[in-house]
Amino acid sequence: MPLALYALTAGAFGIGVTEFVIMGLLLEVGADLGVSTSAAGFLISGYALGVVVGAPLLTILTSRWPRKTVLLALMAIFIVGNLACALAPTYGMLMAARVLTAFAHGTFFGVGSVVATRLVPADRKASAIALMFTGLTVATVLGVPFGTWLGQAAGWRATFWAVTLVGIAAFAVLALAVPQDGKPPSAGDWRADVRALGRRPVLLGLLTTVLGYAGVFAVFTYIAPILTQITGFGEAAISPILLLFGGGLVVGNLVGGKLADRALVPALLGSLATLALVLLAMGPALNSAWTALIAVTLLGATAFATVPPLQMWVLSKADGAGESLASSFNIAAFNLGNALGAFAGGLVIDSGPGLGYVTWTAALFPLIALGVAVLAVRLDHAGGDPARPRSAMSGRGA
């Protein structure tokens, strides 16, 4: 893999830390800024909203820029946003800074995915995407626990100062390692890109992403109470257990990339089916400490095994036209899935059968996603996308 891919991984690491580290600092932020823990939790929702809005908006606004310039501009936004978080005097200012930082998220992963696939041969494209997303998984495994520890030891602002430094380092590595575009970007029409995004295969791909990841976050959002109240682990055990989840993320992400390179459609369908099976088995597995540990590790592995196939599927359905926009929208779709899953899990806990049924409910999402993906594959084989040009349909298989 070329050095430029590791530069993209460094940027993904910084973005991953700033997205998730706030989860471990809600008490400290709330106490310092005089807001409740639940209000501090809205900083997570605000970030997700920033990703959903910023991904398509910035992708359209920068569509005629060289992709390296786009990546550097996004890292500059990331640096300024985290600096503003570290200096924010009020809750409102911190929320605004979080949203600003989130604007860089979706477009970075969207454009970065396109750049990654063009750095490698055709048979390694999904692995290239997986390598870039490894930065996100390493952020979950190492960056977030370290950032949480730093924030608890030296104040939550110290964590955002540290992330700002990570952003500066990532900016420098990207500037040095990512090659300039081979040719100036064509003067594309963003309206045409949006029309390409509206093709049925792309929309079905985005829906598959939303539903697949809703199942993951329906459980992961409430993993701490699930492990303490159902399995019986102490609170001190949660962080080490989450390291197992993070290790599963890394392995699943890389394996999913390799499988998608070999056969995209089987990798997509197989990863969704496996995720559903793991979530179904997780319910009874939580009654024993050892089986619960295995289930958490497998959840991490199957969760991120779906990422490279889903991202490559949407890119392939965009078929060149609007691929950066489609890729960015897919990142937004992951975040919509996060929000949907967290909402569904909370509904089961507060108004439904309770905490013990969250995993059963979560399994429904990847099962529905699998059905959508099967429908998309059948329509693709049948040539069932009337909006897609004939030349494109005949020039690319599933």
Short mmCIF file of C-alpha atoms in Angstrom, two decimals:
data_model
loop_
_atom_site.label_atom_id
_atom_site.label_comp_id
_atom_site.label_asym_id
_atom_site.label_seq_id
_atom_site.Cartn_x
_atom_site.Cartn_y
_atom_site.Cartn_z
CA MET A 1 0.00 0.00 0.00
CA PRO A 2 1.38 3.46 -0.90
CA LEU A 3 2.41 5.94 1.78
CA ALA A 4 -0.43 8.27 0.80
CA LEU A 5 -2.93 5.72 2.13
CA TYR A 6 -1.31 5.89 5.56
CA ALA A 7 -1.62 9.67 5.40
CA LEU A 8 -5.36 9.25 4.86
CA THR A 9 -5.37 6.82 7.79
CA ALA A 10 -3.76 9.49 10.00
CA GLY A 11 -6.50 11.96 9.11
CA ALA A 12 -9.16 9.33 9.79
CA PHE A 13 -7.59 8.66 13.20
CA GLY A 14 -7.87 12.31 14.25
CA ILE A 15 -11.47 12.56 13.07
CA GLY A 16 -12.37 9.32 14.85
CA VAL A 17 -10.97 10.53 18.15
CA THR A 18 -12.82 13.85 18.07
CA GLU A 19 -16.11 12.14 17.20
CA PHE A 20 -16.15 9.53 19.97
CA VAL A 21 -14.01 10.91 22.80
CA ILE A 22 -16.77 13.22 24.03
CA MET A 23 -18.70 10.11 25.16
CA GLY A 24 -16.19 9.55 27.94
CA LEU A 25 -16.10 13.21 29.01
CA LEU A 26 -19.79 14.06 29.38
CA LEU A 27 -19.61 14.36 33.17
CA GLU A 28 -16.56 16.63 33.06
CA VAL A 29 -18.01 18.86 30.31
CA GLY A 30 -21.37 19.11 32.06
CA ALA A 31 -19.82 20.03 35.41
CA ASP A 32 -17.48 22.63 33.90
CA LEU A 33 -20.09 24.35 31.71
CA GLY A 34 -22.98 24.04 34.14
CA VAL A 35 -25.25 21.77 32.09
CA SER A 36 -26.79 18.38 32.76
CA THR A 37 -25.22 15.18 31.56
CA SER A 38 -28.11 14.67 29.13
CA ALA A 39 -27.56 18.16 27.71
CA ALA A 40 -23.88 17.38 27.32
CA GLY A 41 -24.96 14.25 25.47
CA PHE A 42 -26.55 16.46 22.82
CA LEU A 43 -22.98 17.34 21.79
CA ILE A 44 -22.91 13.85 20.24
CA SER A 45 -26.19 14.47 18.39
CA GLY A 46 -24.97 17.88 17.24
CA TYR A 47 -21.86 16.31 15.78
CA ALA A 48 -23.90 13.68 13.93
CA LEU A 49 -26.15 16.40 12.51
CA GLY A 50 -23.06 18.30 11.36
CA VAL A 51 -21.85 15.19 9.50
CA VAL A 52 -25.21 14.68 7.79
CA VAL A 53 -25.47 18.31 6.67
CA GLY A 54 -21.79 18.95 6.01
CA ALA A 55 -21.04 15.84 3.94
CA PRO A 56 -23.16 16.70 0.88
CA LEU A 57 -22.80 20.47 1.27
CA LEU A 58 -19.00 20.61 1.35
CA THR A 59 -18.71 17.90 -1.29
CA ILE A 60 -20.80 19.99 -3.69
CA LEU A 61 -18.99 23.24 -2.84
CA THR A 62 -15.56 21.66 -3.40
CA SER A 63 -16.49 19.45 -6.37
CA ARG A 64 -14.24 21.40 -8.78
CA TRP A 65 -11.26 21.55 -6.44
CA PRO A 66 -8.31 19.16 -6.73
CA ARG A 67 -8.94 16.35 -4.27
CA LYS A 68 -5.71 16.93 -2.40
CA THR A 69 -6.71 20.56 -1.88
CA VAL A 70 -10.08 19.39 -0.59
CA LEU A 71 -8.47 17.03 1.92
CA LEU A 72 -6.13 19.74 3.22
CA ALA A 73 -8.98 22.26 3.50
CA LEU A 74 -11.02 19.72 5.47
CA MET A 75 -8.15 19.09 7.87
CA ALA A 76 -7.83 22.87 8.32
CA ILE A 77 -11.53 22.98 9.29
CA PHE A 78 -10.88 20.07 11.64
CA ILE A 79 -7.97 21.91 13.30
CA VAL A 80 -9.91 25.17 13.70
CA GLY A 81 -12.96 23.32 15.03
CA ASN A 82 -11.05 21.43 17.70
CA LEU A 83 -9.16 24.57 18.68
CA ALA A 84 -12.53 26.29 19.12
CA CYS A 85 -13.71 23.35 21.27
CA ALA A 86 -10.66 23.71 23.53
CA LEU A 87 -11.30 27.45 23.95
CA ALA A 88 -15.12 27.40 24.09
CA PRO A 89 -16.31 29.51 27.08
CA THR A 90 -19.94 28.34 26.98
CA TYR A 91 -22.02 25.30 26.12
CA GLY A 92 -23.45 27.04 23.05
CA MET A 93 -19.98 27.86 21.74
CA LEU A 94 -18.84 24.29 22.32
CA MET A 95 -21.87 22.97 20.42
CA ALA A 96 -21.15 25.33 17.50
CA ALA A 97 -17.51 24.25 17.47
CA ARG A 98 -18.51 20.56 17.47
CA VAL A 99 -20.83 21.10 14.51
CA LEU A 100 -18.09 22.99 12.64
CA THR A 101 -15.65 20.14 13.26
CA ALA A 102 -18.22 17.62 12.07
CA PHE A 103 -18.49 19.39 8.71
CA ALA A 104 -15.07 17.99 7.84
CA HIS A 105 -15.99 14.42 8.77
CA GLY A 106 -18.28 13.16 6.02
CA THR A 107 -16.51 14.85 3.12
CA PHE A 108 -13.07 13.71 4.34
CA PHE A 109 -14.12 10.06 4.39
CA GLY A 110 -16.12 10.47 1.18
CA VAL A 111 -13.39 12.15 -0.86
CA GLY A 112 -10.72 10.13 0.94
CA SER A 113 -12.41 6.89 -0.15
CA VAL A 114 -12.30 8.02 -3.78
CA VAL A 115 -8.64 9.04 -3.47
CA ALA A 116 -7.79 5.73 -1.78
CA THR A 117 -9.32 3.67 -4.58
CA ARG A 118 -7.27 5.58 -7.16
CA LEU A 119 -3.99 4.93 -5.40
CA VAL A 120 -4.14 1.16 -5.88
CA PRO A 121 -4.92 -1.43 -8.59
CA ALA A 122 -8.57 -2.34 -9.21
CA ASP A 123 -8.33 -5.59 -7.24
CA ARG A 124 -7.23 -3.78 -4.05
CA LYS A 125 -9.73 -0.91 -3.92
CA ALA A 126 -11.82 -2.25 -1.05
CA SER A 127 -8.64 -3.04 0.93
CA ALA A 128 -7.47 0.54 0.36
CA ILE A 129 -10.76 1.85 1.79
CA ALA A 130 -10.41 -0.57 4.71
CA LEU A 131 -6.90 0.68 5.43
CA MET A 132 -8.11 4.28 5.55
CA PHE A 133 -10.96 3.31 7.89
CA THR A 134 -8.41 1.54 10.10
CA GLY A 135 -7.59 5.03 11.36
CA LEU A 136 -11.15 5.23 12.67
CA THR A 137 -10.92 1.83 14.34
CA VAL A 138 -7.54 2.59 15.92
CA ALA A 139 -9.04 5.83 17.22
CA THR A 140 -11.74 3.74 18.91
CA VAL A 141 -9.26 1.24 20.35
CA LEU A 142 -6.47 3.59 21.49
CA GLY A 143 -7.25 7.24 20.85
CA VAL A 144 -10.58 7.45 22.67
CA PRO A 145 -9.43 5.68 25.88
CA PHE A 146 -6.29 7.87 25.97
CA GLY A 147 -8.31 11.02 25.27
CA THR A 148 -10.77 10.11 28.00
CA TRP A 149 -7.96 9.47 30.48
CA LEU A 150 -6.28 12.77 29.55
CA GLY A 151 -9.54 14.69 29.91
CA GLN A 152 -10.25 13.18 33.31
CA ALA A 153 -6.69 13.81 34.52
CA ALA A 154 -6.01 17.28 33.08
CA GLY A 155 -9.46 18.62 32.22
CA TRP A 156 -11.61 17.98 29.16
CA ARG A 157 -10.09 20.92 27.30
CA ALA A 158 -6.69 19.19 27.34
CA THR A 159 -8.16 16.42 25.21
CA PHE A 160 -9.22 18.89 22.51
CA TRP A 161 -5.81 20.57 22.60
CA ALA A 162 -4.27 17.15 22.01
CA VAL A 163 -6.65 16.40 19.14
CA THR A 164 -5.77 19.77 17.62
CA LEU A 165 -2.12 18.70 17.58
CA VAL A 166 -3.12 15.41 15.95
CA GLY A 167 -4.91 17.42 13.26
CA ILE A 168 -1.82 19.55 12.62
CA ALA A 169 0.32 16.41 12.27
CA ALA A 170 -2.24 14.81 9.92
CA PHE A 171 -2.33 17.99 7.81
CA ALA A 172 1.45 17.88 7.43
CA VAL A 173 1.48 14.18 6.49
CA LEU A 174 -1.30 14.65 3.94
CA ALA A 175 0.50 17.62 2.41
CA LEU A 176 3.69 15.61 2.01
CA ALA A 177 2.38 12.16 1.05
CA VAL A 178 -0.81 12.54 -1.00
CA PRO A 179 -0.01 13.13 -4.69
CA GLN A 180 -1.56 15.94 -6.67
CA ASP A 181 -4.39 14.98 -8.99
CA GLY A 182 -3.11 13.63 -12.29
CA LYS A 183 -5.26 16.08 -14.22
CA PRO A 184 -7.34 19.13 -13.30
CA PRO A 185 -10.86 18.20 -12.14
CA SER A 186 -13.46 18.44 -14.83
CA ALA A 187 -15.95 21.25 -14.59
CA GLY A 188 -18.68 18.91 -13.45
CA ASP A 189 -22.27 19.88 -12.79
CA TRP A 190 -23.27 19.20 -9.21
CA ARG A 191 -26.87 18.95 -10.34
CA ALA A 192 -25.88 16.02 -12.54
CA ASP A 193 -24.09 14.50 -9.57
CA VAL A 194 -27.26 14.83 -7.48
CA ARG A 195 -29.24 13.18 -10.27
CA ALA A 196 -26.70 10.35 -10.31
CA LEU A 197 -27.16 10.05 -6.55
CA GLY A 198 -30.90 9.72 -7.12
CA ARG A 199 -30.49 6.53 -9.17
CA ARG A 200 -32.26 3.61 -7.59
CA PRO A 201 -29.14 1.44 -7.03
CA VAL A 202 -27.41 4.28 -5.17
CA LEU A 203 -30.48 4.99 -3.03
CA LEU A 204 -30.84 1.30 -2.18
CA GLY A 205 -27.14 1.20 -1.27
CA LEU A 206 -27.54 4.19 1.06
CA LEU A 207 -30.62 2.62 2.66
CA THR A 208 -28.67 -0.60 3.22
CA THR A 209 -25.97 1.39 5.02
CA VAL A 210 -28.47 3.16 7.29
CA LEU A 211 -30.23 -0.06 8.26
CA GLY A 212 -27.07 -2.13 8.67
CA TYR A 213 -25.41 0.31 11.02
CA ALA A 214 -28.59 1.01 12.98
CA GLY A 215 -28.30 -2.54 14.28
CA VAL A 216 -24.75 -1.95 15.47
CA PHE A 217 -25.47 1.25 17.39
CA ALA A 218 -28.74 0.01 18.86
CA VAL A 219 -26.48 -2.21 20.97
CA PHE A 220 -23.20 -0.27 21.15
CA THR A 221 -24.86 2.90 22.50
CA TYR A 222 -26.08 0.95 25.53
CA ILE A 223 -23.24 -1.55 25.83
CA ALA A 224 -22.21 -0.34 29.31
CA PRO A 225 -25.62 -0.88 30.99
CA ILE A 226 -26.09 -4.13 29.03
CA LEU A 227 -22.81 -5.55 30.37
CA THR A 228 -23.30 -4.31 33.94
CA GLN A 229 -27.03 -4.96 34.44
CA ILE A 230 -27.46 -8.15 32.41
CA THR A 231 -24.08 -9.91 32.45
CA GLY A 232 -23.06 -8.55 35.85
CA PHE A 233 -19.68 -6.99 35.07
CA GLY A 234 -18.45 -4.16 37.29
CA GLU A 235 -18.10 -0.68 35.85
CA ALA A 236 -14.29 -0.94 35.99
CA ALA A 237 -14.44 -3.85 33.53
CA ILE A 238 -16.19 -1.88 30.78
CA SER A 239 -13.08 -0.15 29.36
CA PRO A 240 -11.05 -3.38 29.02
CA ILE A 241 -14.05 -5.11 27.43
CA LEU A 242 -14.38 -2.27 24.93
CA LEU A 243 -10.77 -2.93 23.95
CA LEU A 244 -11.96 -6.35 22.78
CA PHE A 245 -14.69 -4.63 20.79
CA GLY A 246 -12.10 -2.29 19.28
CA GLY A 247 -9.81 -5.17 18.41
CA GLY A 248 -12.72 -6.82 16.63
CA LEU A 249 -13.30 -3.59 14.69
CA VAL A 250 -9.74 -3.58 13.36
CA VAL A 251 -9.78 -7.24 12.31
CA GLY A 252 -13.28 -7.08 10.82
CA ASN A 253 -12.49 -3.94 8.85
CA LEU A 254 -9.40 -5.45 7.20
CA VAL A 255 -11.04 -8.82 6.54
CA GLY A 256 -14.11 -7.11 5.10
CA GLY A 257 -11.89 -5.17 2.71
CA LYS A 258 -10.10 -8.29 1.47
CA LEU A 259 -13.36 -10.19 0.99
CA ALA A 260 -14.91 -7.27 -0.89
CA ASP A 261 -11.89 -7.19 -3.21
CA ARG A 262 -12.41 -10.85 -4.06
CA ALA A 263 -16.19 -10.73 -4.54
CA LEU A 264 -18.12 -7.58 -3.65
CA VAL A 265 -21.70 -8.90 -3.65
CA PRO A 266 -21.00 -12.06 -1.57
CA ALA A 267 -18.98 -9.92 0.88
CA LEU A 268 -21.85 -7.44 1.20
CA LEU A 269 -24.56 -10.04 1.69
CA GLY A 270 -22.40 -12.29 3.86
CA SER A 271 -21.27 -9.51 6.21
CA LEU A 272 -24.86 -8.32 6.78
CA ALA A 273 -26.09 -11.87 7.39
CA THR A 274 -23.24 -12.55 9.83
CA LEU A 275 -23.92 -9.31 11.69
CA ALA A 276 -27.58 -10.29 12.09
CA LEU A 277 -26.60 -13.74 13.39
CA VAL A 278 -24.16 -12.28 15.92
CA LEU A 279 -26.83 -9.89 17.23
CA LEU A 280 -29.36 -12.73 17.51
CA ALA A 281 -26.84 -14.92 19.38
CA MET A 282 -25.77 -12.06 21.62
CA GLY A 283 -28.99 -12.18 23.65
CA PRO A 284 -28.41 -15.59 25.27
CA ALA A 285 -24.62 -15.07 25.21
CA LEU A 286 -24.93 -12.15 27.64
CA ASN A 287 -25.98 -14.50 30.44
CA SER A 288 -22.40 -15.77 30.83
CA ALA A 289 -19.30 -13.63 31.30
CA TRP A 290 -17.12 -15.63 28.90
CA THR A 291 -19.68 -15.89 26.13
CA ALA A 292 -20.47 -12.20 26.56
CA LEU A 293 -16.80 -11.35 25.96
CA ILE A 294 -16.82 -13.46 22.79
CA ALA A 295 -20.06 -11.82 21.64
CA VAL A 296 -18.71 -8.29 22.15
CA THR A 297 -15.57 -9.13 20.16
CA LEU A 298 -17.60 -10.67 17.34
CA LEU A 299 -19.93 -7.67 17.32
CA GLY A 300 -16.95 -5.39 16.71
CA ALA A 301 -15.61 -7.66 13.96
CA THR A 302 -18.91 -8.08 12.12
CA ALA A 303 -19.84 -4.40 12.53
CA PHE A 304 -16.82 -3.11 10.64
CA ALA A 305 -16.64 -6.05 8.23
CA THR A 306 -19.67 -4.40 6.59
CA VAL A 307 -17.98 -1.01 6.09
CA PRO A 308 -15.70 -1.66 3.06
CA PRO A 309 -18.37 -3.63 1.14
CA LEU A 310 -21.02 -0.98 1.81
CA GLN A 311 -18.71 1.86 0.79
CA MET A 312 -17.53 0.05 -2.35
CA TRP A 313 -21.10 -0.90 -3.27
CA VAL A 314 -22.28 2.71 -3.21
CA LEU A 315 -19.19 3.85 -5.14
CA SER A 316 -19.76 1.20 -7.79
CA LYS A 317 -23.41 2.17 -8.17
CA ALA A 318 -22.45 5.85 -8.58
CA ASP A 319 -20.49 4.62 -11.60
CA GLY A 320 -18.08 7.55 -11.85
CA ALA A 321 -20.68 10.30 -12.01
CA GLY A 322 -21.11 11.86 -8.58
CA GLU A 323 -18.97 9.23 -6.84
CA SER A 324 -17.48 11.72 -4.36
CA LEU A 325 -20.96 12.96 -3.47
CA ALA A 326 -22.31 9.41 -3.21
CA SER A 327 -19.36 8.39 -1.05
CA SER A 328 -19.91 11.38 1.26
CA PHE A 329 -23.62 10.64 1.45
CA ASN A 330 -22.77 7.10 2.48
CA ILE A 331 -20.74 8.44 5.42
CA ALA A 332 -23.77 10.54 6.34
CA ALA A 333 -25.85 7.36 6.04
CA PHE A 334 -23.61 5.63 8.60
CA ASN A 335 -24.30 8.50 11.01
CA LEU A 336 -28.04 8.37 10.34
CA GLY A 337 -27.83 4.67 11.15
CA ASN A 338 -26.06 5.53 14.40
CA ALA A 339 -28.84 7.94 15.37
CA LEU A 340 -31.62 5.54 14.32
CA GLY A 341 -30.09 2.64 16.23
CA ALA A 342 -29.58 4.69 19.40
CA PHE A 343 -33.18 5.91 19.20
CA ALA A 344 -34.56 2.40 18.64
CA GLY A 345 -32.52 0.97 21.50
CA GLY A 346 -33.69 3.72 23.83
CA LEU A 347 -37.29 3.10 22.81
CA VAL A 348 -36.97 -0.59 23.66
CA ILE A 349 -35.48 0.26 27.04
CA ASP A 350 -37.84 3.09 28.05
CA SER A 351 -41.13 2.14 26.39
CA GLY A 352 -40.67 -1.48 25.34
CA PRO A 353 -39.76 -4.82 26.88
CA GLY A 354 -36.51 -3.53 28.40
CA LEU A 355 -32.74 -3.73 28.21
CA GLY A 356 -32.61 -7.48 27.72
CA TYR A 357 -34.40 -7.23 24.37
CA VAL A 358 -32.16 -4.59 22.77
CA THR A 359 -29.98 -7.14 20.94
CA TRP A 360 -33.03 -8.97 19.56
CA THR A 361 -34.45 -5.72 18.26
CA ALA A 362 -31.08 -4.67 16.86
CA ALA A 363 -30.87 -7.86 14.77
CA LEU A 364 -33.95 -6.79 12.80
CA PHE A 365 -32.05 -3.91 11.20
CA PRO A 366 -29.30 -5.89 9.42
CA LEU A 367 -31.91 -8.49 8.42
CA ILE A 368 -33.97 -5.77 6.71
CA ALA A 369 -30.74 -4.35 5.25
CA LEU A 370 -29.96 -7.80 3.85
CA GLY A 371 -33.37 -7.89 2.19
CA VAL A 372 -32.78 -4.45 0.64
CA ALA A 373 -29.34 -5.53 -0.61
CA VAL A 374 -30.77 -8.72 -2.18
CA LEU A 375 -33.43 -6.62 -3.91
CA ALA A 376 -30.74 -4.23 -5.18
CA VAL A 377 -28.66 -7.10 -6.55
CA ARG A 378 -31.63 -8.64 -8.34
CA LEU A 379 -32.63 -5.31 -9.88
CA ASP A 380 -29.02 -4.74 -10.93
CA HIS A 381 -28.82 -8.11 -12.67
CA ALA A 382 -32.16 -7.48 -14.33
CA GLY A 383 -31.06 -4.05 -15.54
CA GLY A 384 -33.76 -2.56 -13.37
CA ASP A 385 -32.40 1.00 -13.13
CA PRO A 386 -34.08 3.01 -15.89
CA ALA A 387 -32.21 6.18 -14.91
CA ARG A 388 -28.81 4.57 -15.52
CA PRO A 389 -27.26 4.94 -18.95
CA ARG A 390 -27.08 1.73 -21.00
CA SER A 391 -23.33 2.07 -21.50
CA ALA A 392 -22.79 2.25 -17.76
CA MET A 393 -25.06 -0.71 -17.14
CA SER A 394 -23.28 -2.90 -19.64
CA GLY A 395 -19.79 -1.79 -18.65
CA ARG A 396 -19.86 -2.78 -14.99
CA GLY A 397 -21.01 -5.88 -13.22
CA ALA A 398 -22.06 -6.35 -9.63
#
